[in-house]
Amino acid sequence: CCIVLLPVLLHSGRCTCQNLLPSYTVLCAKTGLLFVPPNIDRQTAELRLMDNFITTLRHRDFANMTSLIHLTLSRNTISQIRPYTFADLQDLHALHLDANRLTVLDDSHFQGLVNLRHLILANNQLHSISEGAFQDFLETLEDLDLSYNNLVEIPWDTIALLVSVNTLSLDHNLIESVPEGIFSNLHKLARLDMTSNKLKKIPPDPLFLRIPVYAKMKGSPLTALVLSFGGNPLHCNCELVWLRRLTREDDLETCASPKDLAGKYFWTIREEEFVCEPPMITRHTSKMFVMEGQEVSLRCKSIGDPEPSTHWVSPDGKLIGNTSRTICYENGSLDILKASDSGKFTCIASNAAGEATAPVELVVNPSPHFDPKLDPDPGWEGFSPVLLLSLLQSSSKEMHGS
Ligand SMILES: *[C@@H]1O[C@H](CO)[C@@H](O)[C@H](O)[C@H]1NC(C)=O
Ligand SMILES: *[C@@H]1O[C@H](CO)[C@@H](O)[C@H](O)[C@H]1NC(C)=O
Ligand SMILES: *[C@@H]1O[C@H](CO)[C@@H](O)[C@H](O)[C@H]1NC(C)=O
């Protein structure tokens, strides 16, 4: 039944590929291959090259294999896939690249795989995947396995477009956050595994409303969504109450924080213990004097759980963003690069539990003499006297309230 296709002599001296007729299957597993053999029949439908020592995949390796449906390259040492390697494989349904040494996937790597359904990339060293990497099979992909990699970032906007996906394995990575609503169009999703990542919170998603929700367990009905996210350092505050309300006591999660809930099983904590702290502004500039045209920094520091975000409203009631004249920092500070008008700014700190505001007054002193181009005294290490004066003023007049 077996035809010896290739007596490729390598260091092991015992490599053979077997052509198993009539199914057009070529089997070259555990044959000590260092590269994809060049004379594989181009009509092959199934090609198994697992357990070898292949390091690089090139376009010529699979050129013209338009009938190939199943390609297995598991457990090699592949660290490089040249651009357009799979460009001719328009019928390929399954690509197994697990247990290799891939680190980065970009837009060109999987180009041409317009019928791909199963993409298995588990057990590599992936740390970066471009948003366009799965472009050619967004609508056909049913099974995506990215587990056991080093991913901090996932191309979420791409994931959101995988309309046929049934199984999504993202477990054992370093994922820190999941955007809200990212799974809302994945109506066929039946298994989502996010076990052992760095998630502190899980945003509500229409996906989770597909009741009943079962954790990974034996005997769960196939029709139900299987959702696993154990082994994440969950921060159990009010943002996770929605999850606590789902009845799924089969799953044993523990909380990592806040302190008094650390180490407790998620499902044993009462709903009212998942609390948030509304923001409190602890320090802010209350009144600041500045010369016209000078830079000034207004401060507003707040605490709360979850960490509040800070916004600034201008004296004329507009939300201030990053512009050529203003910078809003994450720590609450607002830099005004060229002060022009006096007025009352408002700092707003907000989080899931509420908001707090503080008034901040800016007094801009007109300076008819100031013109950096006509600096009358360029001594003073390049500072004009006016600038120096305003710097002294800002540091001495800045006051803090509480
Ligand atoms: C693929 O097909 C083209 C055109 O028929 C041919 O020129 C080329 O040599 C083939 N490549 C391989 C690797 O078979
Ligand atoms: C504004 O720019 C700063 C500094 O570049 C950045 O840290 C901050 O996140 C930006 N803020 C917004 C709201 O984009
Ligand atoms: C806030 O961050 C900015 C940019 O990192 C920094 O220049 C500024 O001093 C910080 N402000 C405070 C109050 O820490």
CSV table of C-alpha atoms and ligand atoms in Angstrom, one decimal:
chain,number,residue,atom,x,y,z
A,1,CYS,CA,0.0,0.0,0.0
A,2,CYS,CA,2.9,2.4,0.6
A,3,ILE,CA,5.1,3.9,-1.9
A,4,VAL,CA,8.5,5.2,-0.8
A,5,LEU,CA,8.4,8.7,-2.3
A,6,LEU,CA,11.6,10.2,-1.3
A,7,PRO,CA,14.8,8.6,-0.1
A,8,VAL,CA,16.0,12.0,1.2
A,9,LEU,CA,19.3,11.3,2.9
A,10,LEU,CA,19.9,13.5,5.9
A,11,HIS,CA,22.2,13.1,8.9
A,12,SER,CA,20.0,10.4,10.3
A,13,GLY,CA,20.1,8.6,7.0
A,14,ARG,CA,16.7,7.0,7.5
A,15,CYS,CA,14.2,9.5,6.1
A,16,THR,CA,11.4,8.3,4.0
A,17,CYS,CA,8.1,9.9,3.1
A,18,GLN,CA,5.3,7.5,2.4
A,19,ASN,CA,2.6,8.2,-0.2
A,20,LEU,CA,-0.5,6.4,1.1
A,21,LEU,CA,-2.6,5.8,-1.9
A,22,PRO,CA,-5.3,6.3,-2.9
A,23,SER,CA,-6.0,9.2,-0.6
A,24,TYR,CA,-3.1,11.4,-1.7
A,25,THR,CA,-1.7,11.4,1.8
A,26,VAL,CA,2.0,12.0,2.2
A,27,LEU,CA,3.4,11.0,5.5
A,28,CYS,CA,6.8,12.3,6.5
A,29,ALA,CA,6.6,12.3,10.3
A,30,LYS,CA,9.6,11.7,12.5
A,31,THR,CA,11.9,11.3,9.6
A,32,GLY,CA,14.6,13.8,10.6
A,33,LEU,CA,13.7,16.3,7.9
A,34,LEU,CA,15.5,19.7,8.1
A,35,PHE,CA,13.4,21.2,5.4
A,36,VAL,CA,10.2,20.4,3.4
A,37,PRO,CA,11.2,17.9,0.8
A,38,PRO,CA,11.1,19.5,-2.7
A,39,ASN,CA,9.6,16.6,-4.7
A,40,ILE,CA,6.4,16.0,-2.9
A,41,ASP,CA,3.5,15.3,-5.4
A,42,ARG,CA,1.8,18.6,-6.1
A,43,GLN,CA,-1.6,16.7,-6.1
A,44,THR,CA,-1.2,15.8,-2.4
A,45,ALA,CA,-4.4,16.4,-0.4
A,46,GLU,CA,-2.9,15.7,3.0
A,47,LEU,CA,0.7,16.3,4.0
A,48,ARG,CA,2.0,15.4,7.4
A,49,LEU,CA,5.4,16.7,8.4
A,50,MET,CA,5.2,16.6,12.1
A,51,ASP,CA,8.1,15.7,14.5
A,52,ASN,CA,10.9,16.8,12.3
A,53,PHE,CA,13.5,19.6,12.5
A,54,ILE,CA,12.2,22.0,9.9
A,55,THR,CA,13.2,25.6,10.7
A,56,THR,CA,12.0,27.7,7.8
A,57,LEU,CA,9.0,27.5,5.5
A,58,ARG,CA,9.3,29.1,2.0
A,59,HIS,CA,6.9,29.7,-0.9
A,60,ARG,CA,8.5,27.0,-3.0
A,61,ASP,CA,7.8,24.3,-0.4
A,62,PHE,CA,4.1,24.3,-1.1
A,63,ALA,CA,4.0,26.0,-4.5
A,64,ASN,CA,1.2,24.7,-6.8
A,65,MET,CA,-0.3,22.4,-4.1
A,66,THR,CA,-3.8,23.6,-4.9
A,67,SER,CA,-5.4,20.4,-3.8
A,68,LEU,CA,-3.9,20.4,-0.3
A,69,ILE,CA,-6.5,20.3,2.4
A,70,HIS,CA,-4.7,19.3,5.5
A,71,LEU,CA,-1.1,20.4,6.4
A,72,THR,CA,0.5,19.3,9.6
A,73,LEU,CA,3.8,20.8,10.7
A,74,SER,CA,3.4,20.3,14.5
A,75,ARG,CA,6.5,19.8,16.6
A,76,ASN,CA,9.2,21.1,14.4
A,77,THR,CA,11.5,24.0,15.1
A,78,ILE,CA,9.9,26.5,12.7
A,79,SER,CA,10.9,30.0,13.5
A,80,GLN,CA,10.5,31.6,10.2
A,81,ILE,CA,7.6,31.6,7.7
A,82,ARG,CA,8.6,33.5,4.6
A,83,PRO,CA,6.0,35.9,3.1
A,84,TYR,CA,3.4,34.2,0.8
A,85,THR,CA,4.5,30.7,1.8
A,86,PHE,CA,0.9,29.4,1.7
A,87,ALA,CA,-0.2,31.6,-1.2
A,88,ASP,CA,-1.1,28.7,-3.5
A,89,LEU,CA,-3.1,26.7,-0.9
A,90,GLN,CA,-6.5,28.0,-1.7
A,91,ASP,CA,-8.2,24.7,-0.6
A,92,LEU,CA,-6.4,24.3,2.7
A,93,HIS,CA,-8.8,23.6,5.6
A,94,ALA,CA,-6.5,22.8,8.4
A,95,LEU,CA,-3.0,24.2,9.2
A,96,HIS,CA,-1.3,22.8,12.3
A,97,LEU,CA,1.8,24.8,13.3
A,98,ASP,CA,1.7,24.0,17.1
A,99,ALA,CA,4.9,23.4,19.1
A,100,ASN,CA,7.2,25.4,16.9
A,101,ARG,CA,9.2,28.6,17.5
A,102,LEU,CA,7.1,31.3,15.9
A,103,THR,CA,7.4,34.7,17.5
A,104,VAL,CA,5.6,37.2,15.1
A,105,LEU,CA,2.8,36.9,12.6
A,106,ASP,CA,2.3,39.7,10.1
A,107,ASP,CA,-0.1,40.4,7.2
A,108,SER,CA,1.8,38.4,4.7
A,109,HIS,CA,2.3,35.1,6.5
A,110,PHE,CA,-1.1,33.5,5.9
A,111,GLN,CA,-2.0,35.3,2.7
A,112,GLY,CA,-3.9,33.1,0.2
A,113,LEU,CA,-5.5,30.7,2.7
A,114,VAL,CA,-9.0,31.7,1.6
A,115,ASN,CA,-10.7,28.4,2.9
A,116,LEU,CA,-8.9,27.9,6.1
A,117,ARG,CA,-11.0,26.5,9.0
A,118,HIS,CA,-8.6,25.3,11.6
A,119,LEU,CA,-5.5,27.3,12.5
A,120,ILE,CA,-3.5,25.7,15.3
A,121,LEU,CA,-0.7,27.9,16.6
A,122,ALA,CA,-0.5,26.6,20.2
A,123,ASN,CA,2.9,26.2,22.0
A,124,ASN,CA,4.9,28.7,20.1
A,125,GLN,CA,6.6,31.9,21.4
A,126,LEU,CA,4.2,34.4,19.7
A,127,HIS,CA,4.3,37.9,21.1
A,128,SER,CA,2.9,39.8,18.2
A,129,ILE,CA,0.1,39.2,15.7
A,130,SER,CA,-0.8,41.9,13.2
A,131,GLU,CA,-4.4,43.0,12.7
A,132,GLY,CA,-4.3,41.8,9.1
A,133,ALA,CA,-2.7,38.4,9.8
A,134,PHE,CA,-6.0,36.5,9.5
A,135,GLN,CA,-7.4,38.7,6.8
A,136,ASP,CA,-8.0,36.0,4.1
A,137,PHE,CA,-10.0,33.6,6.3
A,138,LEU,CA,-12.1,35.9,8.6
A,139,GLU,CA,-15.3,34.3,7.4
A,140,THR,CA,-14.2,30.7,7.2
A,141,LEU,CA,-12.2,30.1,10.3
A,142,GLU,CA,-13.9,27.8,12.9
A,143,ASP,CA,-11.1,27.0,15.2
A,144,LEU,CA,-8.3,29.3,16.3
A,145,ASP,CA,-5.8,28.0,18.9
A,146,LEU,CA,-3.3,30.6,20.2
A,147,SER,CA,-2.8,28.9,23.6
A,148,TYR,CA,0.5,28.6,25.3
A,149,ASN,CA,2.2,31.6,23.7
A,150,ASN,CA,3.5,34.9,25.1
A,151,LEU,CA,0.8,37.2,23.9
A,152,VAL,CA,0.0,40.3,25.9
A,153,GLU,CA,-1.9,41.9,23.0
A,154,ILE,CA,-4.4,40.1,20.9
A,155,PRO,CA,-5.6,41.6,17.6
A,156,TRP,CA,-9.1,42.0,19.1
A,157,ASP,CA,-10.6,43.9,16.1
A,158,THR,CA,-9.7,40.9,14.0
A,159,ILE,CA,-11.1,38.4,16.5
A,160,ALA,CA,-14.4,40.3,16.5
A,161,LEU,CA,-14.7,39.6,12.7
A,162,LEU,CA,-14.4,35.8,12.9
A,163,VAL,CA,-18.0,35.2,12.3
A,164,SER,CA,-17.8,31.4,11.9
A,165,VAL,CA,-15.5,30.8,14.9
A,166,ASN,CA,-16.6,28.0,17.1
A,167,THR,CA,-13.6,27.5,19.3
A,168,LEU,CA,-11.3,30.2,20.5
A,169,SER,CA,-8.3,29.1,22.6
A,170,LEU,CA,-6.4,32.0,24.1
A,171,ASP,CA,-5.4,30.3,27.4
A,172,HIS,CA,-1.9,30.4,28.9
A,173,ASN,CA,-0.8,33.7,27.5
A,174,LEU,CA,-0.2,37.1,29.2
A,175,ILE,CA,-3.4,38.8,28.1
A,176,GLU,CA,-4.2,41.8,30.4
A,177,SER,CA,-7.5,43.0,29.1
A,178,VAL,CA,-10.4,42.1,26.9
A,179,PRO,CA,-12.3,45.0,25.2
A,180,GLU,CA,-16.0,45.3,26.0
A,181,GLY,CA,-18.4,43.7,23.5
A,182,ILE,CA,-15.7,42.1,21.4
A,183,PHE,CA,-17.5,38.8,21.1
A,184,SER,CA,-20.9,40.2,20.3
A,185,ASN,CA,-21.0,39.1,16.6
A,186,LEU,CA,-19.5,35.7,17.2
A,187,HIS,CA,-22.8,33.9,17.2
A,188,LYS,CA,-21.2,30.5,16.6
A,189,LEU,CA,-18.8,30.7,19.4
A,190,ALA,CA,-19.2,27.6,21.6
A,191,ARG,CA,-15.9,27.4,23.5
A,192,LEU,CA,-13.9,30.3,24.8
A,193,ASP,CA,-10.8,29.5,26.8
A,194,MET,CA,-9.0,32.4,28.6
A,195,THR,CA,-7.5,30.3,31.4
A,196,SER,CA,-4.3,31.4,33.0
A,197,ASN,CA,-3.8,34.9,31.6
A,198,LYS,CA,-3.3,38.3,33.4
A,199,LEU,CA,-6.9,39.4,33.4
A,200,LYS,CA,-7.9,41.6,36.3
A,201,LYS,CA,-11.3,42.1,35.0
A,202,ILE,CA,-13.7,40.7,32.4
A,203,PRO,CA,-16.0,43.2,30.7
A,204,PRO,CA,-19.7,42.3,30.3
A,205,ASP,CA,-20.4,41.0,26.9
A,206,PRO,CA,-23.6,39.8,25.2
A,207,LEU,CA,-21.8,36.5,24.8
A,208,PHE,CA,-22.1,35.9,28.5
A,209,LEU,CA,-25.9,36.3,28.4
A,210,ARG,CA,-26.2,33.1,26.5
A,211,ILE,CA,-27.5,31.3,29.4
A,212,PRO,CA,-26.9,28.7,30.6
A,213,VAL,CA,-23.2,29.4,30.9
A,214,TYR,CA,-21.1,26.5,32.0
A,215,ALA,CA,-17.5,26.4,32.9
A,216,LYS,CA,-15.3,23.8,31.3
A,217,MET,CA,-16.5,20.5,32.8
A,218,LYS,CA,-17.4,17.0,31.8
A,219,GLY,CA,-20.9,16.5,30.5
A,220,SER,CA,-21.8,20.1,29.8
A,221,PRO,CA,-24.3,20.2,27.0
A,222,LEU,CA,-22.7,20.8,23.6
A,223,THR,CA,-25.1,23.6,22.8
A,224,ALA,CA,-24.1,25.7,25.8
A,225,LEU,CA,-21.2,28.1,25.7
A,226,VAL,CA,-18.2,26.7,27.4
A,227,LEU,CA,-16.3,29.5,29.1
A,228,SER,CA,-13.1,29.1,31.1
A,229,PHE,CA,-11.2,31.9,32.7
A,230,GLY,CA,-9.7,30.4,35.8
A,231,GLY,CA,-6.2,31.3,36.8
A,232,ASN,CA,-6.5,35.0,36.2
A,233,PRO,CA,-5.7,37.6,38.9
A,234,LEU,CA,-9.2,38.9,39.2
A,235,HIS,CA,-9.8,42.2,40.9
A,236,CYS,CA,-13.1,41.5,42.6
A,237,ASN,CA,-14.8,44.9,42.8
A,238,CYS,CA,-18.2,46.1,41.6
A,239,GLU,CA,-17.2,45.7,38.0
A,240,LEU,CA,-17.4,41.9,38.4
A,241,VAL,CA,-20.8,41.8,40.0
A,242,TRP,CA,-22.4,41.0,36.7
A,243,LEU,CA,-20.3,37.9,36.5
A,244,ARG,CA,-21.1,36.9,40.0
A,245,ARG,CA,-24.8,37.0,39.1
A,246,LEU,CA,-24.4,34.3,36.6
A,247,THR,CA,-25.0,31.0,38.2
A,248,ARG,CA,-22.0,28.8,37.5
A,249,GLU,CA,-20.9,27.4,40.8
A,250,ASP,CA,-18.9,24.7,39.1
A,251,ASP,CA,-16.0,26.9,38.4
A,252,LEU,CA,-13.5,27.6,41.1
A,253,GLU,CA,-12.0,31.0,40.6
A,254,THR,CA,-10.2,32.9,43.2
A,255,CYS,CA,-9.8,36.7,43.6
A,256,ALA,CA,-6.4,38.2,43.6
A,257,SER,CA,-7.5,41.5,45.0
A,258,PRO,CA,-8.7,43.7,46.8
A,259,LYS,CA,-6.8,42.6,50.0
A,260,ASP,CA,-9.8,41.4,52.0
A,261,LEU,CA,-11.0,39.2,49.2
A,262,ALA,CA,-7.6,37.9,48.0
A,263,GLY,CA,-7.5,34.1,47.8
A,264,LYS,CA,-11.3,33.6,48.3
A,265,TYR,CA,-13.2,31.6,45.9
A,266,PHE,CA,-15.2,33.8,43.5
A,267,TRP,CA,-18.4,31.9,43.9
A,268,THR,CA,-18.3,32.0,47.7
A,269,ILE,CA,-18.1,35.8,47.9
A,270,ARG,CA,-21.5,37.5,48.4
A,271,GLU,CA,-22.7,39.8,45.7
A,272,GLU,CA,-22.6,42.8,48.1
A,273,GLU,CA,-18.9,42.3,48.8
A,274,PHE,CA,-18.0,43.2,45.3
A,275,VAL,CA,-17.6,46.9,46.0
A,276,CYS,CA,-16.1,49.9,44.3
A,277,GLU,CA,-14.9,53.1,45.9
A,278,PRO,CA,-16.1,56.3,44.3
A,279,PRO,CA,-13.3,58.7,43.4
A,280,MET,CA,-12.0,61.2,45.9
A,281,ILE,CA,-9.8,64.0,44.7
A,282,THR,CA,-6.9,64.1,47.2
A,283,ARG,CA,-4.8,66.9,45.8
A,284,HIS,CA,-5.5,69.6,43.2
A,285,THR,CA,-4.3,73.0,42.2
A,286,SER,CA,-6.8,75.5,43.6
A,287,LYS,CA,-5.6,78.8,42.2
A,288,MET,CA,-2.7,79.4,39.8
A,289,PHE,CA,-1.2,82.6,38.5
A,290,VAL,CA,0.6,82.7,35.2
A,291,MET,CA,1.9,85.2,32.6
A,292,GLU,CA,0.1,85.3,29.3
A,293,GLY,CA,1.7,83.0,26.7
A,294,GLN,CA,3.5,80.9,29.4
A,295,GLU,CA,3.1,77.2,30.0
A,296,VAL,CA,1.2,76.1,33.1
A,297,SER,CA,0.5,72.8,34.6
A,298,LEU,CA,-2.8,72.2,36.6
A,299,ARG,CA,-2.9,69.2,38.8
A,300,CYS,CA,-5.7,67.0,40.0
A,301,LYS,CA,-4.9,63.7,41.8
A,302,SER,CA,-7.6,61.3,42.8
A,303,ILE,CA,-8.0,57.8,44.3
A,304,GLY,CA,-10.8,55.3,44.0
A,305,ASP,CA,-11.5,51.7,43.0
A,306,PRO,CA,-11.4,51.2,40.1
A,307,GLU,CA,-8.7,53.8,39.4
A,308,PRO,CA,-10.5,56.9,38.4
A,309,SER,CA,-9.9,58.6,35.1
A,310,THR,CA,-9.6,62.4,35.0
A,311,HIS,CA,-11.1,64.9,32.6
A,312,TRP,CA,-10.9,68.6,32.5
A,313,VAL,CA,-13.6,71.1,31.5
A,314,SER,CA,-12.6,74.6,30.3
A,315,PRO,CA,-14.0,77.8,31.7
A,316,ASP,CA,-16.5,77.9,28.7
A,317,GLY,CA,-17.8,74.4,29.6
A,318,LYS,CA,-15.9,72.3,27.0
A,319,LEU,CA,-14.2,69.0,27.6
A,320,ILE,CA,-10.5,69.5,27.0
A,321,GLY,CA,-8.6,67.0,25.0
A,322,ASN,CA,-5.0,66.7,23.7
A,323,THR,CA,-4.5,69.5,21.2
A,324,SER,CA,-1.6,71.7,20.1
A,325,ARG,CA,-2.3,73.8,23.2
A,326,THR,CA,-3.3,71.3,25.9
A,327,ILE,CA,-2.1,67.9,27.1
A,328,CYS,CA,-4.1,65.8,29.5
A,329,TYR,CA,-2.0,63.2,31.3
A,330,GLU,CA,-3.2,60.0,32.8
A,331,ASN,CA,-2.1,61.1,36.3
A,332,GLY,CA,-4.7,63.9,36.1
A,333,SER,CA,-2.4,66.8,35.2
A,334,LEU,CA,-3.4,69.3,32.6
A,335,ASP,CA,-0.6,71.2,30.7
A,336,ILE,CA,-1.7,74.4,29.0
A,337,LEU,CA,1.1,75.2,26.7
A,338,LYS,CA,0.3,78.9,26.1
A,339,ALA,CA,-1.9,80.4,28.8
A,340,SER,CA,-4.4,83.0,27.3
A,341,ASP,CA,-7.6,83.5,29.3
A,342,SER,CA,-8.3,83.5,33.0
A,343,GLY,CA,-11.2,81.4,34.3
A,344,LYS,CA,-12.4,78.5,36.3
A,345,PHE,CA,-11.5,75.1,35.1
A,346,THR,CA,-13.1,72.0,36.5
A,347,CYS,CA,-11.3,68.7,37.2
A,348,ILE,CA,-13.6,65.6,37.0
A,349,ALA,CA,-12.5,62.3,38.3
A,350,SER,CA,-14.8,59.4,37.5
A,351,ASN,CA,-15.0,55.6,37.8
A,352,ALA,CA,-17.6,52.9,37.8
A,353,ALA,CA,-18.8,54.0,41.3
A,354,GLY,CA,-19.2,57.7,40.7
A,355,GLU,CA,-17.4,61.0,40.2
A,356,ALA,CA,-15.9,63.9,42.0
A,357,THR,CA,-15.1,67.4,40.8
A,358,ALA,CA,-12.9,70.2,41.9
A,359,PRO,CA,-12.7,73.8,40.7
A,360,VAL,CA,-9.3,75.1,39.6
A,361,GLU,CA,-8.9,78.8,39.0
A,362,LEU,CA,-6.4,80.1,36.5
A,363,VAL,CA,-5.4,83.8,36.6
A,364,VAL,CA,-3.6,84.9,33.5
A,365,ASN,CA,-1.8,88.2,33.8
A,366,PRO,CA,-1.5,90.1,30.6
A,367,SER,CA,2.1,90.9,29.7
A,368,PRO,CA,2.2,93.7,27.0
A,369,HIS,CA,6.0,93.7,27.0
A,370,PHE,CA,6.5,90.0,26.5
A,371,ASP,CA,7.6,89.0,23.1
A,372,PRO,CA,10.2,86.2,22.9
A,373,LYS,CA,11.4,87.4,19.5
A,374,LEU,CA,12.3,90.8,20.9
A,375,ASP,CA,13.9,89.6,24.1
A,376,PRO,CA,15.6,92.8,25.5
A,377,ASP,CA,18.1,90.9,27.6
A,378,PRO,CA,19.2,87.6,26.2
A,379,GLY,CA,21.6,87.1,29.1
A,380,TRP,CA,20.2,85.0,32.1
A,381,GLU,CA,21.0,81.7,30.4
A,382,GLY,CA,18.4,82.3,27.7
A,383,PHE,CA,15.5,83.0,30.0
A,384,SER,CA,13.7,86.3,29.5
A,385,PRO,CA,13.1,88.1,32.8
A,386,VAL,CA,9.4,87.8,32.3
A,387,LEU,CA,9.6,84.1,31.8
A,388,LEU,CA,11.7,83.7,34.9
A,389,LEU,CA,9.3,85.8,36.9
A,390,SER,CA,6.4,83.7,35.8
A,391,LEU,CA,8.3,80.5,36.6
A,392,LEU,CA,8.9,81.9,40.1
A,393,GLN,CA,5.3,82.9,40.4
A,394,SER,CA,4.0,79.5,39.4
A,395,SER,CA,6.1,77.7,41.9
A,396,SER,CA,5.3,79.9,44.8
A,397,LYS,CA,1.7,80.6,44.1
A,398,GLU,CA,0.6,77.0,43.4
A,399,MET,CA,-1.7,75.9,46.2
A,400,HIS,CA,-3.2,72.7,47.0
A,401,GLY,CA,-6.7,72.0,48.4
A,402,SER,CA,-8.0,68.7,49.4
B,1,LIG,C1,4.3,25.6,-10.4
B,1,LIG,O1,3.6,25.8,-11.6
B,1,LIG,C2,4.2,26.7,-12.5
B,1,LIG,C3,3.4,26.9,-13.7
B,1,LIG,O2,2.7,25.8,-14.1
B,1,LIG,C4,5.6,26.2,-12.8
B,1,LIG,O3,6.3,27.1,-13.7
B,1,LIG,C5,6.4,26.0,-11.6
B,1,LIG,O4,7.7,25.4,-11.9
B,1,LIG,C6,5.7,25.1,-10.6
B,1,LIG,N1,6.4,25.1,-9.3
B,1,LIG,C7,6.6,24.0,-8.6
B,1,LIG,C8,7.5,24.1,-7.4
B,1,LIG,O5,6.1,22.9,-9.0
B,2,LIG,C1,-2.6,62.9,25.8
B,2,LIG,O1,-1.2,62.8,25.6
B,2,LIG,C2,-0.5,62.3,26.7
B,2,LIG,C3,1.0,62.4,26.5
B,2,LIG,O2,1.3,62.2,25.2
B,2,LIG,C4,-0.9,60.8,26.9
B,2,LIG,O3,-0.3,60.2,28.0
B,2,LIG,C5,-2.4,60.8,27.2
B,2,LIG,O4,-2.9,59.5,27.3
B,2,LIG,C6,-3.2,61.5,26.1
B,2,LIG,N1,-4.5,61.7,26.5
B,2,LIG,C7,-5.6,61.4,25.8
B,2,LIG,C8,-6.9,61.7,26.3
B,2,LIG,O5,-5.5,61.0,24.6
B,3,LIG,C1,2.0,63.7,35.4
B,3,LIG,O1,2.7,63.1,34.3
B,3,LIG,C2,3.5,64.0,33.5
B,3,LIG,C3,4.0,63.3,32.3
B,3,LIG,O2,4.5,62.0,32.7
B,3,LIG,C4,4.6,64.6,34.4
B,3,LIG,O3,5.3,65.6,33.6
B,3,LIG,C5,3.9,65.3,35.6
B,3,LIG,O4,4.9,65.8,36.4
B,3,LIG,C6,3.0,64.4,36.3
B,3,LIG,N1,2.3,65.1,37.4
B,3,LIG,C7,2.2,64.7,38.6
B,3,LIG,C8,1.5,65.6,39.5
B,3,LIG,O5,2.8,63.7,39.0
